[in-house]
XYZ file of C-alpha atoms in Angstrom:
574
model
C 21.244 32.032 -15.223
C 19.594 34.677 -13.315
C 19.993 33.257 -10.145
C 23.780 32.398 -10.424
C 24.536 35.473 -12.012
C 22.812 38.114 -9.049
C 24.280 35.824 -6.060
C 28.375 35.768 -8.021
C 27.793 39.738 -7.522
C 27.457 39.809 -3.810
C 29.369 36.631 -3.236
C 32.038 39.382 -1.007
C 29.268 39.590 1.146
C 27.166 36.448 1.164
C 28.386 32.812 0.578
C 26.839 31.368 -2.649
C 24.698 28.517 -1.813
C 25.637 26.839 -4.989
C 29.041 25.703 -6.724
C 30.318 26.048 -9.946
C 32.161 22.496 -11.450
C 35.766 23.024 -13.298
C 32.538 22.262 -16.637
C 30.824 25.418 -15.838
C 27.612 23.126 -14.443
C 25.876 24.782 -11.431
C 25.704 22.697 -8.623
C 23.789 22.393 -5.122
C 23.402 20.216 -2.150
C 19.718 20.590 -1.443
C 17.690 20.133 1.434
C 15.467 17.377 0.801
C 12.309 15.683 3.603
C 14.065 12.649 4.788
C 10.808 10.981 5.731
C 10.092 11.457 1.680
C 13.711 10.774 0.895
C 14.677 6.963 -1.160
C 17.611 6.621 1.394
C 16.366 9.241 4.515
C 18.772 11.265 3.563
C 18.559 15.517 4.155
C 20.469 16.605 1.576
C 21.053 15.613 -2.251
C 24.245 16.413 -4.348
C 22.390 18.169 -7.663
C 23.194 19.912 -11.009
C 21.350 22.971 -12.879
C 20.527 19.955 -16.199
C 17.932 22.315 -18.031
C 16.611 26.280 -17.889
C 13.922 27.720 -19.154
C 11.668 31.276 -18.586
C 10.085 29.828 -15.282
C 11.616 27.001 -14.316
C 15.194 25.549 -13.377
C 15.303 21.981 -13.712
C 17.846 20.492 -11.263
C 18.732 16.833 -11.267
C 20.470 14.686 -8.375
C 23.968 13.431 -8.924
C 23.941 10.116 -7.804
C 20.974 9.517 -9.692
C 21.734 11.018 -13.177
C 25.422 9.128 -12.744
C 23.404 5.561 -13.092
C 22.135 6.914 -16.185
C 23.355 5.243 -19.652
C 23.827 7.831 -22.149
C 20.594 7.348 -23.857
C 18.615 7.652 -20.444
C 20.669 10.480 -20.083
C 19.152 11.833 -23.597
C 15.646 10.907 -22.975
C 15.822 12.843 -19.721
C 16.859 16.438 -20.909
C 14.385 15.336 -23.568
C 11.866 14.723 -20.872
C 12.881 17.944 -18.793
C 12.378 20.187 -21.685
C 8.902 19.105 -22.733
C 8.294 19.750 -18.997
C 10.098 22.831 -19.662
C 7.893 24.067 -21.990
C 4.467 23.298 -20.214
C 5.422 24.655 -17.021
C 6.362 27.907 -18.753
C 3.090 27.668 -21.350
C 0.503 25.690 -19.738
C 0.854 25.182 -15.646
C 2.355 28.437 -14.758
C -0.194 30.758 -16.992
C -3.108 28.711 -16.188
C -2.835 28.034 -12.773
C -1.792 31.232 -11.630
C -4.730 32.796 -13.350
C -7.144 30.281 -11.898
C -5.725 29.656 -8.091
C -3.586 33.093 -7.473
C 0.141 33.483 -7.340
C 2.932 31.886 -6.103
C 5.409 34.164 -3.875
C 7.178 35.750 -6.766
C 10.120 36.851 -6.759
C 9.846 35.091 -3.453
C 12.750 35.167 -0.718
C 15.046 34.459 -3.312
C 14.363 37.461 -5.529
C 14.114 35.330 -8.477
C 11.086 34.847 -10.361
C 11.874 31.412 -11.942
C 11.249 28.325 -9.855
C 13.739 25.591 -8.641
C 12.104 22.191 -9.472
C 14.420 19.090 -8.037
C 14.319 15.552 -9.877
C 15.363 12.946 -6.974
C 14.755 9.585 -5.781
C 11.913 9.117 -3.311
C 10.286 6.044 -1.790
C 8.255 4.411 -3.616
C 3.873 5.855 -4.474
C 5.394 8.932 -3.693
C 5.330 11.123 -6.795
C 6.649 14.526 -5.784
C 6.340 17.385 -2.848
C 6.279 20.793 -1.793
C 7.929 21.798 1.355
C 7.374 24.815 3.111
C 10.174 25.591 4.973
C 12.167 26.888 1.875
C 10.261 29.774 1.781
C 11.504 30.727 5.451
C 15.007 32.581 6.090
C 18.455 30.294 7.055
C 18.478 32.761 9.970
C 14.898 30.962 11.263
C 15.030 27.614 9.607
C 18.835 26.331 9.067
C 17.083 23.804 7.354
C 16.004 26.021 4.040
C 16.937 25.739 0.557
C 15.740 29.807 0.377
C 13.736 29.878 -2.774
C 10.523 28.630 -4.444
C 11.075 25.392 -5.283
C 9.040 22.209 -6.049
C 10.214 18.259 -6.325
C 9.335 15.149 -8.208
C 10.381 11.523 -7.842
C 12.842 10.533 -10.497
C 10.642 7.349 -10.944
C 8.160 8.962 -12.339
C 9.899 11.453 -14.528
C 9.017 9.022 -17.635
C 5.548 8.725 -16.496
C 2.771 10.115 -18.733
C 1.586 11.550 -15.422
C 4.372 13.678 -14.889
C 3.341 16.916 -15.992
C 0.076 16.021 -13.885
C 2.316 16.001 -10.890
C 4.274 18.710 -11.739
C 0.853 20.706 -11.632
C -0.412 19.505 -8.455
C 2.841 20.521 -6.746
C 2.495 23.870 -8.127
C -0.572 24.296 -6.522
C 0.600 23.791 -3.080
C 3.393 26.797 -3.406
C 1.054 28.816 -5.015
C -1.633 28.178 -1.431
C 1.331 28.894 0.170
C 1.534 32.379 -0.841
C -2.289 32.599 -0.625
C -2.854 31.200 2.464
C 0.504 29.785 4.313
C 0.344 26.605 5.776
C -3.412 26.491 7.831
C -5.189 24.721 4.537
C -6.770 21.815 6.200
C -4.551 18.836 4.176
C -8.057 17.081 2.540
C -8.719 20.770 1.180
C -5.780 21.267 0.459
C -4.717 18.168 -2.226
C -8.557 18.389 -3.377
C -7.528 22.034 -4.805
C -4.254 20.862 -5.870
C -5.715 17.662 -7.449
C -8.044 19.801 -9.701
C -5.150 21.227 -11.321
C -4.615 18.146 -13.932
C -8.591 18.490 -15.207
C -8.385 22.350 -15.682
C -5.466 22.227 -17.942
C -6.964 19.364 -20.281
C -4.251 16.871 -19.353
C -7.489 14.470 -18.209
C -8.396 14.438 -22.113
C -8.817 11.722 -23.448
C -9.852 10.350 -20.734
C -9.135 6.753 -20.825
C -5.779 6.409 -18.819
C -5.705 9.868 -17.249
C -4.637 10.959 -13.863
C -8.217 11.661 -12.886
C -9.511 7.730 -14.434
C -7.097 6.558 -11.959
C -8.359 8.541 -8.995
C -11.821 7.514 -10.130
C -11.065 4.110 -10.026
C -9.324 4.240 -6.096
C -12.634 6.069 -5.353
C -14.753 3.375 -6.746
C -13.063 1.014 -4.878
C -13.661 2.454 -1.534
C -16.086 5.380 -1.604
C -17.365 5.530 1.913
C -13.527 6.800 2.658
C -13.659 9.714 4.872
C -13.218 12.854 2.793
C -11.886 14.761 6.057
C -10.132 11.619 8.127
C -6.358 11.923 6.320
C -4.303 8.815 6.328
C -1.512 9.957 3.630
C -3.271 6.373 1.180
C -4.273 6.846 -2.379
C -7.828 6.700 -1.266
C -7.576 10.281 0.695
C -6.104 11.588 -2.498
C -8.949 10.184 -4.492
C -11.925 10.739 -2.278
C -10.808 14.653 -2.087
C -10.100 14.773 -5.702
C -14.132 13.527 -6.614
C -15.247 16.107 -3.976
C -13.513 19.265 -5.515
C -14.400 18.073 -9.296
C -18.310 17.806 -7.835
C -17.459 21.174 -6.394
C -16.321 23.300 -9.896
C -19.204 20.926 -11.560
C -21.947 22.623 -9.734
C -20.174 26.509 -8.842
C -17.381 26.598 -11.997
C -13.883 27.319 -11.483
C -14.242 30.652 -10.031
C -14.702 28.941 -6.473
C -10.821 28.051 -6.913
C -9.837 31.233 -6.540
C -12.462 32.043 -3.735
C -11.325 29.071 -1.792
C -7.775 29.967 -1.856
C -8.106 33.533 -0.833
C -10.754 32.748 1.950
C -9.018 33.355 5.302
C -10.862 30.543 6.466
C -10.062 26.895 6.254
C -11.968 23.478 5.652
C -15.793 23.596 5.773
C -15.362 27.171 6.553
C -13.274 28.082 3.753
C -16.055 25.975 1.503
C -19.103 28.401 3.189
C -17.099 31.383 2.211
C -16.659 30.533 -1.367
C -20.255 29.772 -1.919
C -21.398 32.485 -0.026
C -19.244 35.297 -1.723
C -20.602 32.918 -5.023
C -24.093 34.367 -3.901
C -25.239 30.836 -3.057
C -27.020 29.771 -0.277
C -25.663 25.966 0.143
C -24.384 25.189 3.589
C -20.588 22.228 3.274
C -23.603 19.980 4.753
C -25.945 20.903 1.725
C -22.957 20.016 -0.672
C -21.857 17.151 0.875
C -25.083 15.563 1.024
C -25.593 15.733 -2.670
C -22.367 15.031 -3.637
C -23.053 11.284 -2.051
C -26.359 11.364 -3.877
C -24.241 12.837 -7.063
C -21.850 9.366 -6.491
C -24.367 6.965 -6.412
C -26.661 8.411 -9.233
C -24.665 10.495 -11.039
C -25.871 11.884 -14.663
C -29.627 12.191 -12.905
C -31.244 14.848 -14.855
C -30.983 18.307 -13.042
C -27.206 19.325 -12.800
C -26.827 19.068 -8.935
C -26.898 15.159 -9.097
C -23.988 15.405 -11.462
C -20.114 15.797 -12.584
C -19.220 17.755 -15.651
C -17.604 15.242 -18.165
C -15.336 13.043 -18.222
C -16.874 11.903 -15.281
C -20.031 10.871 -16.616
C -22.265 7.904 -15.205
C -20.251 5.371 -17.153
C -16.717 7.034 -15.725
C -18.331 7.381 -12.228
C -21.002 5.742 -10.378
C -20.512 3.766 -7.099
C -22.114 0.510 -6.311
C -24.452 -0.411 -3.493
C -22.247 -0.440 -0.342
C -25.090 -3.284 0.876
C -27.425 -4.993 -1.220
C -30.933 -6.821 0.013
C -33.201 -8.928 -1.328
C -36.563 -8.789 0.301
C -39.314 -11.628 -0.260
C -42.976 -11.174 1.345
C -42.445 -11.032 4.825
C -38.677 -11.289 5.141
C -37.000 -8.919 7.177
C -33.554 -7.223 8.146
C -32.652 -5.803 11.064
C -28.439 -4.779 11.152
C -26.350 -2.381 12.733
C -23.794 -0.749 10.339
C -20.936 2.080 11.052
C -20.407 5.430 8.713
C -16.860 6.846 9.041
C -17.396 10.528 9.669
C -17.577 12.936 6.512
C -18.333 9.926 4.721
C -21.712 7.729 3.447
C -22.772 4.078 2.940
C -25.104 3.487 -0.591
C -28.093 0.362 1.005
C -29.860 -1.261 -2.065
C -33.336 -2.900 -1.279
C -34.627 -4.681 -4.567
C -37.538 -7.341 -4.291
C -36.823 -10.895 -4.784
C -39.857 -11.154 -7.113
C -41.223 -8.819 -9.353
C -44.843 -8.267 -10.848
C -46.431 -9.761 -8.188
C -50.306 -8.626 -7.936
C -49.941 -7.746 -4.564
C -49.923 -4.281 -2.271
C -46.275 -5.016 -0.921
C -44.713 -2.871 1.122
C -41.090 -1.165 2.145
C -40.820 -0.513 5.686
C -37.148 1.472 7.082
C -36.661 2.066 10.177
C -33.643 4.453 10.842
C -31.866 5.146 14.444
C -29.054 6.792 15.221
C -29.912 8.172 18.377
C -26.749 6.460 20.365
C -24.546 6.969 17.825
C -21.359 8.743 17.290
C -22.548 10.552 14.407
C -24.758 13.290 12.722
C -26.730 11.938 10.364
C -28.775 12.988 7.363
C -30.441 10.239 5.239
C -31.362 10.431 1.183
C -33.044 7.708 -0.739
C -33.398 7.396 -4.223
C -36.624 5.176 -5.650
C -36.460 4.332 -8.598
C -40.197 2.699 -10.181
C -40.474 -0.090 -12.909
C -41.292 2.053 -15.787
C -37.362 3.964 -14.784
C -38.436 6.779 -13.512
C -36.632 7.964 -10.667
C -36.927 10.148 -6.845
C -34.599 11.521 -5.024
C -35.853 12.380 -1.501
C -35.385 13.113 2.497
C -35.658 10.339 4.665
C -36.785 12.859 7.681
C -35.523 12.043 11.321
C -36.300 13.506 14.159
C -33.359 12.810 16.849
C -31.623 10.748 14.784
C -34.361 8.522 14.285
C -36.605 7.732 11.483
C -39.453 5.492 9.170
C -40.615 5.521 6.162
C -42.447 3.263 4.022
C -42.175 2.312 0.391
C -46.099 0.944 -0.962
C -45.767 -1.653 -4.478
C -42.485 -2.733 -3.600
C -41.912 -4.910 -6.812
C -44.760 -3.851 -8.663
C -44.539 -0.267 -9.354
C -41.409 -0.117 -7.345
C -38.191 -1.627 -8.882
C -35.478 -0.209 -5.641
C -34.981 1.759 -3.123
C -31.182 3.035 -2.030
C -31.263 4.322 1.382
C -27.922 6.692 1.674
C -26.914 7.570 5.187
C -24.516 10.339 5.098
C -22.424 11.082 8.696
C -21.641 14.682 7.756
C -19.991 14.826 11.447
C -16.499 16.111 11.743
C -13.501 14.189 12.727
C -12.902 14.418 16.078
C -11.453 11.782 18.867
C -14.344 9.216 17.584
C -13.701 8.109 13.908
C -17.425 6.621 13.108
C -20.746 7.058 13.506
C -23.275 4.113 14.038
C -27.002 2.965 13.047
C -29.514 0.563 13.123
C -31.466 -0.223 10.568
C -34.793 -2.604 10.363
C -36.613 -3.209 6.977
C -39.586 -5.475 6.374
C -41.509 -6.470 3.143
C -45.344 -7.102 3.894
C -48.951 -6.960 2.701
C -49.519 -4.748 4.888
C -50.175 -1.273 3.809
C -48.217 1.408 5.234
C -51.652 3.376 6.974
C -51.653 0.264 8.821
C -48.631 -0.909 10.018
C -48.612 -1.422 13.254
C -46.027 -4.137 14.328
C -41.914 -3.581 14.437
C -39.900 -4.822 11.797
C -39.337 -8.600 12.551
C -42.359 -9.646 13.705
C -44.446 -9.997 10.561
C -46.110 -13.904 10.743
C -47.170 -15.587 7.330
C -45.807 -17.808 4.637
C -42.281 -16.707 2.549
C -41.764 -17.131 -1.018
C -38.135 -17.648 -1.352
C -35.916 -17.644 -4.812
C -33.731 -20.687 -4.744
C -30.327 -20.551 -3.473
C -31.095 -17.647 -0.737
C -29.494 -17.170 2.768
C -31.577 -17.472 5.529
C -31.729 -16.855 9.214
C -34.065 -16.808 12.071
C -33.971 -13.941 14.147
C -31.920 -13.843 16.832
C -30.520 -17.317 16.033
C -26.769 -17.143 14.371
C -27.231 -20.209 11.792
C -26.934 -19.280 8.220
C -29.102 -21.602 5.830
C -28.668 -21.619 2.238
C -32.401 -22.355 0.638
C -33.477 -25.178 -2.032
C -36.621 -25.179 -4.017
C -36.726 -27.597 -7.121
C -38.611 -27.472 -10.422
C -41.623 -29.058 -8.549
C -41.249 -26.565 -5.676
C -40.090 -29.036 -3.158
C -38.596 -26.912 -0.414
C -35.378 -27.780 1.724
C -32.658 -25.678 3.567
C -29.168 -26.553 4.595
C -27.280 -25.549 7.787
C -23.492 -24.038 6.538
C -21.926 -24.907 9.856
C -18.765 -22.494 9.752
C -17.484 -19.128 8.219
C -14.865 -20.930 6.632
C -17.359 -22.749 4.571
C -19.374 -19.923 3.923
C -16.190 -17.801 3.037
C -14.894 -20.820 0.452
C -18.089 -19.777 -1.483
C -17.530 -16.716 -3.590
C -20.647 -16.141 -4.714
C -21.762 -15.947 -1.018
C -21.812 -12.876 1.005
C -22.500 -11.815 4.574
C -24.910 -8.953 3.600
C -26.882 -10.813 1.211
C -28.542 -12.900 4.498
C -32.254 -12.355 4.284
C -33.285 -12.539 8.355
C -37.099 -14.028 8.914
C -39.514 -15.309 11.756
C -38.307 -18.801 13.128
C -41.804 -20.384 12.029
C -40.829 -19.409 9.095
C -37.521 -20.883 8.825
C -38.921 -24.007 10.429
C -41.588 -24.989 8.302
C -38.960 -25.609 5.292
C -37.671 -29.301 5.635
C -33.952 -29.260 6.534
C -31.719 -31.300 4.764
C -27.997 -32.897 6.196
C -27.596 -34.877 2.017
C -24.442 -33.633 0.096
C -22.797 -34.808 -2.700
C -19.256 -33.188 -4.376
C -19.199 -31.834 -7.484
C -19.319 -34.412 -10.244
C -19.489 -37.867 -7.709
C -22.110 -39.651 -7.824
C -21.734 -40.692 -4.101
C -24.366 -38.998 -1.274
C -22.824 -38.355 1.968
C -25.598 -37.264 5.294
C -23.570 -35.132 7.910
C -23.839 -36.220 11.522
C -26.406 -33.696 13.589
C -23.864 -32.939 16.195
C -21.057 -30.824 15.909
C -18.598 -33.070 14.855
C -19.062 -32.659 11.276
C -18.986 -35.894 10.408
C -19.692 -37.055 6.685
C -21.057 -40.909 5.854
C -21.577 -42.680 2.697
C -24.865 -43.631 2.122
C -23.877 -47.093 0.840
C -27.171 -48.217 -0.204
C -29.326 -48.727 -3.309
C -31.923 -46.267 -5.106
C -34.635 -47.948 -3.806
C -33.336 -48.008 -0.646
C -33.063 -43.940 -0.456
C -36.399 -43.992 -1.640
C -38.089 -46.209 1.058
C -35.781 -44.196 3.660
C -37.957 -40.769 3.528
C -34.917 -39.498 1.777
C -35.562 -36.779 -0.778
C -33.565 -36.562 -3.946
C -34.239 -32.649 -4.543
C -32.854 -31.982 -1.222
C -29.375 -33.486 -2.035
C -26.885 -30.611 -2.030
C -23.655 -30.015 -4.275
C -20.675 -28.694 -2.125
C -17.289 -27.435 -3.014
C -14.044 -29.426 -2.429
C -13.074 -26.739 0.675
C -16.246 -27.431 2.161
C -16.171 -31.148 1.212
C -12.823 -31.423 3.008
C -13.924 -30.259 5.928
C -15.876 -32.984 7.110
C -14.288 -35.694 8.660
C -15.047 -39.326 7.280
C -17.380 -42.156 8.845
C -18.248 -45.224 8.559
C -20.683 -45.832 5.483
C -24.594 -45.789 6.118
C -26.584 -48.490 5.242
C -29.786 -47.304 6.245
């Protein structure tokens, strides 16, 4: 009781900030952040529930009342296992990794206040400056070192996690105040959990579920902070990439660098005595995301996050037939990357395909470095510069589908976040026979015939009609308009990216078909040719579809939202 015990001697002087029940319990009202706060309050009713060598463990009344007396038993359970890795594991490790917290701090007491209190819910706990300023500048202070987790997730296997990553923040405090750009910031504190082995075994750790939010969405802006789980996550992945390639040492170098963000990154590496520029790292580490586990260690995490814990998927996938050809303008939040797959839609062809990109930026918001990886048939795999010159760039790919099995293009807008939040491109590929020495038409206007897998999207350039393509066992040909986005969107299989763009000649030499049929009737409907969407029966015999010109292959199976969607006619008997 250390605390108690120095203030009761100079209580004539100074009014104790804490009270003493007719039990002997030590009690507090505590500033708390409202905006964090279950009810918005500013201040909790609390009581001193556990002590240990670094760490008083207070609990708030009004929640520890609603406790039964088993929950009540499971807690001061709970708080001394805490207890005993705060003063064994966090506080040793950290402190010899990151730096130290203020200590004895403006209290004078080495031990640190931690506060178990209701919060709003996906918040798990906080660290708030202002107790480390004087009542005389901020009424508003508690006066002492002092941390605080949610009581709903004092049960959680996570806690201790938590408990860590809060710890972190007071100990940048004392390193560094409050100028730690926040993405920096909750990336150091987020490394906490891995260095003290509470992200072994892996399976259900903190950092799996970080891994998994990043997964999810991993062309978040690293620098862009919107207080979601996907900031968190995103800054998490960067600093684990970070000690992965420069060890744990950088930690320390990052927290004691009087600089901040990018900067404070330079500085580490530099006094590391490495050359690598935030640009240089950043760059890879989208490379690292995509392809991670590539042999030669800057393409890679050190485990758990192996290839099988972490790799992203293709932000936008495209399958390219002989002279098919895409042409798309895309967006790249700032500090942030999109992964483009190109993978031909045959392979072994004897042919001298080839991969044409065309890259521009030169309007755009952004700053823009570009990385593709290539992988070949027999597995091997490239990792290279796409070069650009202003923003702009080509470069071609020769036996595409022969010796050539993909090609991920990785724009990375390493631009910081500023008034704008994005940065945009166009991009134009083409698949050909014509050899890259002599290419000399744009992207889009390659003539011949197109080999098509069945089931493709199609569209003519510059014309806004999606077709999905038929070819039967015979290799009878036939396309089908897919007259709305609600029709295309009732498909799940279908996506928006997946549209292969190609010459109209092309598109117009494949029969079109207007013959549908639901799934599992027997009945054939034609839809009308104008926009009305009309559907009609085709109340007639075999024979009569056959001496119509009607062709049995090009009868397509639709879904019962699509099927709905057409309006009914009067049967056909033509």
């Amino acid at each position: 009781m250390r605390k108690f015990l120095l203030i009761f001697l100079i209580s004539i002087f100074v009014p104790a900030p804490f009270a003493v029940s007719a039990q002997g319990a030590i009690q507090n009202n505590f500033y708390v952040d409202s905006g964090m706060d279950y009810e918005g309050r500013s201040k909790v009713a609390s009581t001193l529930r556990h002590e240990s060598f670094r760490a008083y463990f207070y609990v708030e009344d009004n929640y520890y009342t609603r406790l039964s007396q088993s929950e009540k038993g499971q807690l001061s359970q709970k708080m001394g296992e805490l207890a005993e890795n705060f003063d064994t594991e966090i506080y040793p490790v950290l402190t010899q990794a990151y730096g130290s917290e203020p200590n004895p701090g403006i209290d004078n007491d080495s031990v640190i206040t931690i506060l178990i209190t209701k919060m709003r819910p996906g918040i798990t706990g906080y660290f708030m400056p202002r107790n480390q300023e004087a009542r005389s500048g901020e009424p508003a202070s508690n006066e002492r070192e002092m941390l605080y987790l949610n009581s709903d997730i004092i049960f959680n296997s996570y806690a201790k996690s938590y408990l860590a990553h809060e710890f972190v923040h007071l100990i940048e405090y004392n390193q560094k105040g409050t100028t730690e750009q926040t993405w920096l910031s909750e990336g150091m504190s987020e490394y906490a959990p891995t260095l003290l082995g509470y992200n072994v075994p892996y399976e259900g750790s903190y950092l799996q579920k970080r891994a998994k939010d990043f997964i999810g969405f991993p062309s978040d802006s690293l620098e862009l902070w919107r207080e979601k789980d996907i900031d968190m996550a995103s800054s998490s992945l960067f600093t684990h990439y970070l000690v992965s390639q420069y060890g744990e040492s950088i930690l320390k170098e990052i927290m004691q660098s009087t600089h901040t963000g990018r900067g404070a990154v330079n500085d580490a590496v530099a006094k590391l005595g490495r050359p690598e520029s935030f640009e240089d790292i950043f760059i890879k580490w989208h490379i690292t995301n995509y392809a991670n586990g590539i042999p030669g260690s800057e393409y890679a995490y050190d485990q758990p996050l192996s290839f099988s814990n972490l790799h992203v998927p293709a932000s936008v996938q495209y399958s390219m037939f002989t002279n098919s050809f895409v042409d798309t303008s895309l967006a790249v939040q700032h500090t942030s990357a999109l992964w483009i797959k190109f993978f031909p839609g045959q392979l072994g062809q004897d042919s001298t395909n080839t991969l044409h990109l065309k890259f521009d930026a030169q309007n755009s918001e952004g700053m823009f470095a570009v990385r593709y990886i290539k992988t070949g048939v027999a597995g091997y795999t490239t990792i290279a510069e796409f070069s650009l010159s202003q923003n702009k760039g080509s470069v071609s790919f020769e036996g595409f589908g022969t010796d050539i099995l993909s090609v991920v293009l990785i724009p990375v807008n390493y631009k910081q976040t500023d008034g704008s939040t994005s940065g945009f491109f166009n991009l134009k590929a083409s698949l050909s026979n014509i050899p890259a020495a002599d290419e000399d038409t744009e992207a889009g206007e390659v003539a011949g015939e197109s080999t098509f897998s069945d089931g493709v999207l199609l569209r003519a350039n510059g014309d806004p009609k999606v077709y999905v393509y038929k070819k039967d066992a015979s290799g009878a040909e036939s396309k089908r308009w897919i007259p709305s986005p609600e029709i295309f969107n009732g498909y799940g299989h279908l996506r928006w990216s997946d549209i292969i763009n190609v010459e109209p000649s092309v598109l117009s030499a494949i029969p079109e078909s207007r013959l549908i049929k639901f799934i599992g009737d027997y009945r054939v409907y034609e839809i009308s040719e104008n926009a009305e969407l009309i559907k009609q029966w085709l109340d007639i015999t075999p024979a009569q579809f056959d001496l119509s010109g009607r062709s049995w292959s090009a009868i397509f199976e639709v879904n019962q939202n699509e099927f709905d969607r057409y309006s009914t006619g009067n049967p056909m008997r033509v």
